[in-house]
PDB file of C-alpha atoms in Angstrom:
ATOM      1  CA  MET A 261       0.138   0.104  -0.262  1.00  0.00           C
ATOM      2  CA  GLY A 262       1.791   3.091  -0.760  1.00  0.00           C
ATOM      3  CA  GLY A 263       1.605   6.667  -0.444  1.00  0.00           C
ATOM      4  CA  GLY A 264       3.589   9.630  -0.204  1.00  0.00           C
ATOM      5  CA  GLU A 265       2.693  11.444  -2.784  1.00  0.00           C
ATOM      6  CA  GLY A 266       1.202  14.742  -1.284  1.00  0.00           C
ATOM      7  CA  GLN A 267       2.383  17.812  -0.483  1.00  0.00           C
ATOM      8  CA  GLU A 268       4.295  19.463   1.610  1.00  0.00           C
ATOM      9  CA  ALA A 269       2.558  22.258   3.751  1.00  0.00           C
ATOM     10  CA  ALA A 270       3.784  25.937   3.534  1.00  0.00           C
ATOM     11  CA  GLY A 271       6.775  26.681   5.641  1.00  0.00           C
ATOM     12  CA  ALA A 272       7.503  23.356   6.287  1.00  0.00           C
ATOM     13  CA  ALA A 273      11.522  24.344   6.566  1.00  0.00           C
ATOM     14  CA  ALA A 274       9.919  26.571   9.387  1.00  0.00           C
ATOM     15  CA  PRO A 275      12.464  26.963  12.815  1.00  0.00           C
ATOM     16  CA  GLU A 276      12.489  24.539  15.091  1.00  0.00           C
ATOM     17  CA  ASP A 277      10.136  27.212  17.608  1.00  0.00           C
ATOM     18  CA  ALA A 278       7.383  27.327  15.010  1.00  0.00           C
ATOM     19  CA  SER A 279       5.043  24.738  14.332  1.00  0.00           C
ATOM     20  CA  ARG A 280       1.581  23.480  13.335  1.00  0.00           C
ATOM     21  CA  ILE A 281       1.070  20.403  15.103  1.00  0.00           C
ATOM     22  CA  ALA A 282       2.314  18.996  18.588  1.00  0.00           C
ATOM     23  CA  LEU A 283       1.442  15.643  20.808  1.00  0.00           C
ATOM     24  CA  SER A 284       0.365  15.629  24.015  1.00  0.00           C
ATOM     25  CA  ALA A 285       2.012  13.257  26.780  1.00  0.00           C
ATOM     26  CA  ALA A 286      -1.328  10.827  26.380  1.00  0.00           C
ATOM     27  CA  ALA A 287      -0.661  10.787  22.389  1.00  0.00           C
ATOM     28  CA  THR A 288       3.065  10.192  22.925  1.00  0.00           C
ATOM     29  CA  GLU A 289       2.428   7.456  25.049  1.00  0.00           C
ATOM     30  CA  LEU A 290      -0.513   5.775  22.910  1.00  0.00           C
ATOM     31  CA  LEU A 291       1.631   6.273  20.164  1.00  0.00           C
ATOM     32  CA  ARG A 292       4.708   4.215  21.780  1.00  0.00           C
ATOM     33  CA  LEU A 293       2.063   1.617  22.549  1.00  0.00           C
ATOM     34  CA  LEU A 294       1.037   1.192  18.923  1.00  0.00           C
ATOM     35  CA  HIS A 295       4.327   0.933  17.278  1.00  0.00           C
ATOM     36  CA  ASP A 296       4.950  -1.665  19.426  1.00  0.00           C
ATOM     37  CA  GLN A 297       1.908  -3.505  18.390  1.00  0.00           C
ATOM     38  CA  HIS A 298       1.835  -2.095  14.821  1.00  0.00           C
ATOM     39  CA  GLY A 299       5.139  -0.487  13.922  1.00  0.00           C
ATOM     40  CA  PRO A 300       5.854   2.298  11.939  1.00  0.00           C
ATOM     41  CA  LEU A 301       2.755   4.649  11.930  1.00  0.00           C
ATOM     42  CA  MET A 302       1.031   7.620  10.268  1.00  0.00           C
ATOM     43  CA  PHE A 303      -1.657  10.078  10.892  1.00  0.00           C
ATOM     44  CA  HIS A 304      -4.402  11.188   8.291  1.00  0.00           C
ATOM     45  CA  GLN A 305      -6.807  13.996   9.201  1.00  0.00           C
ATOM     46  CA  SER A 306      -9.577  14.159   6.212  1.00  0.00           C
ATOM     47  CA  GLY A 307     -11.884  16.914   7.841  1.00  0.00           C
ATOM     48  CA  GLY A 308     -15.398  14.910   7.478  1.00  0.00           C
ATOM     49  CA  CYS A 309     -17.894  14.736   9.902  1.00  0.00           C
ATOM     50  CA  CYS A 310     -18.200  12.378  12.781  1.00  0.00           C
ATOM     51  CA  ASP A 311     -14.854  10.415  13.301  1.00  0.00           C
ATOM     52  CA  GLY A 312     -13.839  12.161  10.028  1.00  0.00           C
ATOM     53  CA  SER A 313     -12.809  14.875  11.869  1.00  0.00           C
ATOM     54  CA  ALA A 314     -10.778  12.936  14.083  1.00  0.00           C
ATOM     55  CA  PRO A 315      -7.148  12.110  13.634  1.00  0.00           C
ATOM     56  CA  MET A 316      -7.021   8.611  11.958  1.00  0.00           C
ATOM     57  CA  CYS A 317      -3.715   6.620  13.031  1.00  0.00           C
ATOM     58  CA  TYR A 318      -2.645   4.232  10.567  1.00  0.00           C
ATOM     59  CA  GLN A 319       0.508   1.425   9.900  1.00  0.00           C
ATOM     60  CA  ALA A 320       2.477   3.679   8.079  1.00  0.00           C
ATOM     61  CA  GLY A 321       1.412   3.489   4.004  1.00  0.00           C
ATOM     62  CA  GLU A 322      -1.590   1.836   4.947  1.00  0.00           C
ATOM     63  CA  PHE A 323      -3.320   4.800   4.075  1.00  0.00           C
ATOM     64  CA  ARG A 324      -3.068   6.320   0.690  1.00  0.00           C
ATOM     65  CA  THR A 325      -1.739   9.752  -0.090  1.00  0.00           C
ATOM     66  CA  GLY A 326      -1.913  11.748  -3.304  1.00  0.00           C
ATOM     67  CA  SER A 327      -2.000  15.243  -4.523  1.00  0.00           C
ATOM     68  CA  SER A 328      -5.023  15.926  -2.539  1.00  0.00           C
ATOM     69  CA  ASP A 329      -2.985  15.965   0.941  1.00  0.00           C
ATOM     70  CA  VAL A 330      -0.696  17.791   2.796  1.00  0.00           C
ATOM     71  CA  LEU A 331       2.180  16.495   5.041  1.00  0.00           C
ATOM     72  CA  LEU A 332       2.371  19.044   7.891  1.00  0.00           C
ATOM     73  CA  ALA A 333       4.589  17.446  10.012  1.00  0.00           C
ATOM     74  CA  ARG A 334       6.885  14.352  10.525  1.00  0.00           C
ATOM     75  CA  LEU A 335       6.503  14.170  14.340  1.00  0.00           C
ATOM     76  CA  THR A 336       9.242  12.968  16.339  1.00  0.00           C
ATOM     77  CA  VAL A 337       8.078  10.647  19.238  1.00  0.00           C
ATOM     78  CA  GLU A 338      10.001   9.690  21.934  1.00  0.00           C
ATOM     79  CA  GLY A 339      10.857   5.874  22.051  1.00  0.00           C
ATOM     80  CA  VAL A 340       9.665   5.339  18.647  1.00  0.00           C
ATOM     81  CA  PRO A 341      12.554   4.844  16.135  1.00  0.00           C
ATOM     82  CA  GLU A 342      11.164   6.658  12.650  1.00  0.00           C
ATOM     83  CA  PRO A 343       8.859   9.850  12.435  1.00  0.00           C
ATOM     84  CA  VAL A 344       5.186   9.669  12.280  1.00  0.00           C
ATOM     85  CA  GLY A 345       3.613  11.489   9.457  1.00  0.00           C
ATOM     86  CA  PHE A 346       1.002  14.025  10.015  1.00  0.00           C
ATOM     87  CA  TRP A 347      -1.161  14.255   6.896  1.00  0.00           C
ATOM     88  CA  MET A 348      -4.574  16.332   6.032  1.00  0.00           C
ATOM     89  CA  SER A 349      -6.605  16.837   3.178  1.00  0.00           C
ATOM     90  CA  ALA A 350      -5.517  19.913   1.132  1.00  0.00           C
ATOM     91  CA  ASP A 351      -9.080  21.006   1.646  1.00  0.00           C
ATOM     92  CA  GLN A 352      -8.998  21.059   5.443  1.00  0.00           C
ATOM     93  CA  PHE A 353      -5.595  22.090   5.955  1.00  0.00           C
ATOM     94  CA  GLU A 354      -6.851  25.370   3.689  1.00  0.00           C
ATOM     95  CA  ARG A 355      -9.523  25.710   6.542  1.00  0.00           C
ATOM     96  CA  TRP A 356      -6.702  25.102   9.170  1.00  0.00           C
ATOM     97  CA  ARG A 357      -3.861  26.691   8.093  1.00  0.00           C
ATOM     98  CA  HIS A 358      -4.000  29.575  10.823  1.00  0.00           C
ATOM     99  CA  THR A 359      -4.337  27.264  13.753  1.00  0.00           C
ATOM    100  CA  HIS A 360      -1.810  24.787  15.949  1.00  0.00           C
ATOM    101  CA  LEU A 361      -2.850  21.813  16.650  1.00  0.00           C
ATOM    102  CA  THR A 362      -2.273  19.190  19.457  1.00  0.00           C
ATOM    103  CA  VAL A 363      -3.101  15.024  19.165  1.00  0.00           C
ATOM    104  CA  ASP A 364      -4.513  14.403  22.295  1.00  0.00           C
ATOM    105  CA  VAL A 365      -6.522  11.521  23.667  1.00  0.00           C
ATOM    106  CA  VAL A 366      -9.838  11.118  25.353  1.00  0.00           C
ATOM    107  CA  PRO A 367     -11.516   8.016  26.452  1.00  0.00           C
ATOM    108  CA  GLY A 368     -14.012   6.321  24.189  1.00  0.00           C
ATOM    109  CA  ARG A 369     -14.208   4.741  20.902  1.00  0.00           C
ATOM    110  CA  GLY A 370     -13.326   6.238  17.711  1.00  0.00           C
ATOM    111  CA  SER A 371     -13.735   4.601  14.229  1.00  0.00           C
ATOM    112  CA  GLY A 372     -12.716   1.203  13.996  1.00  0.00           C
ATOM    113  CA  PHE A 373     -10.053   1.780  11.231  1.00  0.00           C
ATOM    114  CA  SER A 374      -7.880   3.993  13.470  1.00  0.00           C
ATOM    115  CA  LEU A 375      -5.439   1.755  15.242  1.00  0.00           C
ATOM    116  CA  GLU A 376      -6.266   3.028  18.849  1.00  0.00           C
ATOM    117  CA  ALA A 377     -10.059   1.686  18.617  1.00  0.00           C
ATOM    118  CA  PRO A 378      -9.110  -1.422  20.265  1.00  0.00           C
ATOM    119  CA  GLU A 379      -7.816   0.459  23.283  1.00  0.00           C
ATOM    120  CA  GLY A 380     -11.019   1.980  24.351  1.00  0.00           C
ATOM    121  CA  VAL A 381      -9.458   5.441  23.592  1.00  0.00           C
ATOM    122  CA  ARG A 382      -9.607   8.167  20.344  1.00  0.00           C
ATOM    123  CA  PHE A 383      -7.479  10.875  19.295  1.00  0.00           C
ATOM    124  CA  LEU A 384      -8.643  13.964  19.326  1.00  0.00           C
ATOM    125  CA  ILE A 385      -7.509  17.024  17.886  1.00  0.00           C
ATOM    126  CA  ARG A 386      -7.128  20.356  20.258  1.00  0.00           C
ATOM    127  CA  SER A 387      -6.430  23.491  18.488  1.00  0.00           C
ATOM    128  CA  ARG A 388      -5.560  27.374  18.862  1.00  0.00           C
ATOM    129  CA  LEU A 389      -5.183  30.261  16.812  1.00  0.00           C
ATOM    130  CA  LEU A 390      -1.347  30.432  15.646  1.00  0.00           C
ATOM    131  CA  THR A 391       0.172  33.785  17.140  1.00  0.00           C
ATOM    132  CA  GLU A 392       1.961  35.750  14.382  1.00  0.00           C
ATOM    133  CA  GLU A 393       5.256  35.162  15.395  1.00  0.00           C
ATOM    134  CA  GLU A 394       4.053  31.082  14.506  1.00  0.00           C
ATOM    135  CA  ARG A 395       2.508  32.251  11.386  1.00  0.00           C
ATOM    136  CA  ALA A 396       5.534  34.749   9.956  1.00  0.00           C
ATOM    137  CA  GLY A 397       7.507  31.669  11.020  1.00  0.00           C
ATOM    138  CA  LEU A 398       5.457  28.781   8.863  1.00  0.00           C
ATOM    139  CA  ASP A 399       4.120  30.926   5.828  1.00  0.00           C
ATOM    140  CA  GLY A 400       7.373  33.333   5.695  1.00  0.00           C
TER     141      GLY A 400
END
């Protein structure tokens, strides 16, 4: 199952202190567990309704990305040897380009397609507007 034909987000070479996405401690812990169970991982955020608005976690390459997707980040997760790619549909990125996203975990079941579903938890996005400085670093 391939992937990786998507585009990089504008400002992908931004300074280290400027980022579009982060992980909560709970998300980091869950990603370590999922990596131990499934190997390399990736996220895709489609922006659809219901569970489609939650980030979906897959084995790396299980979700095919293309020109309608943007790679927001290659997330470094302590204890996971390779980065976890975080992709978003280009349409969703246009709506959210001015926000900073934090991947978090909450109790409950999300989509059956996301790897965390059997754990009784689901990934969730928390967002805030980027500061002027962050926007300048990412879009400039």
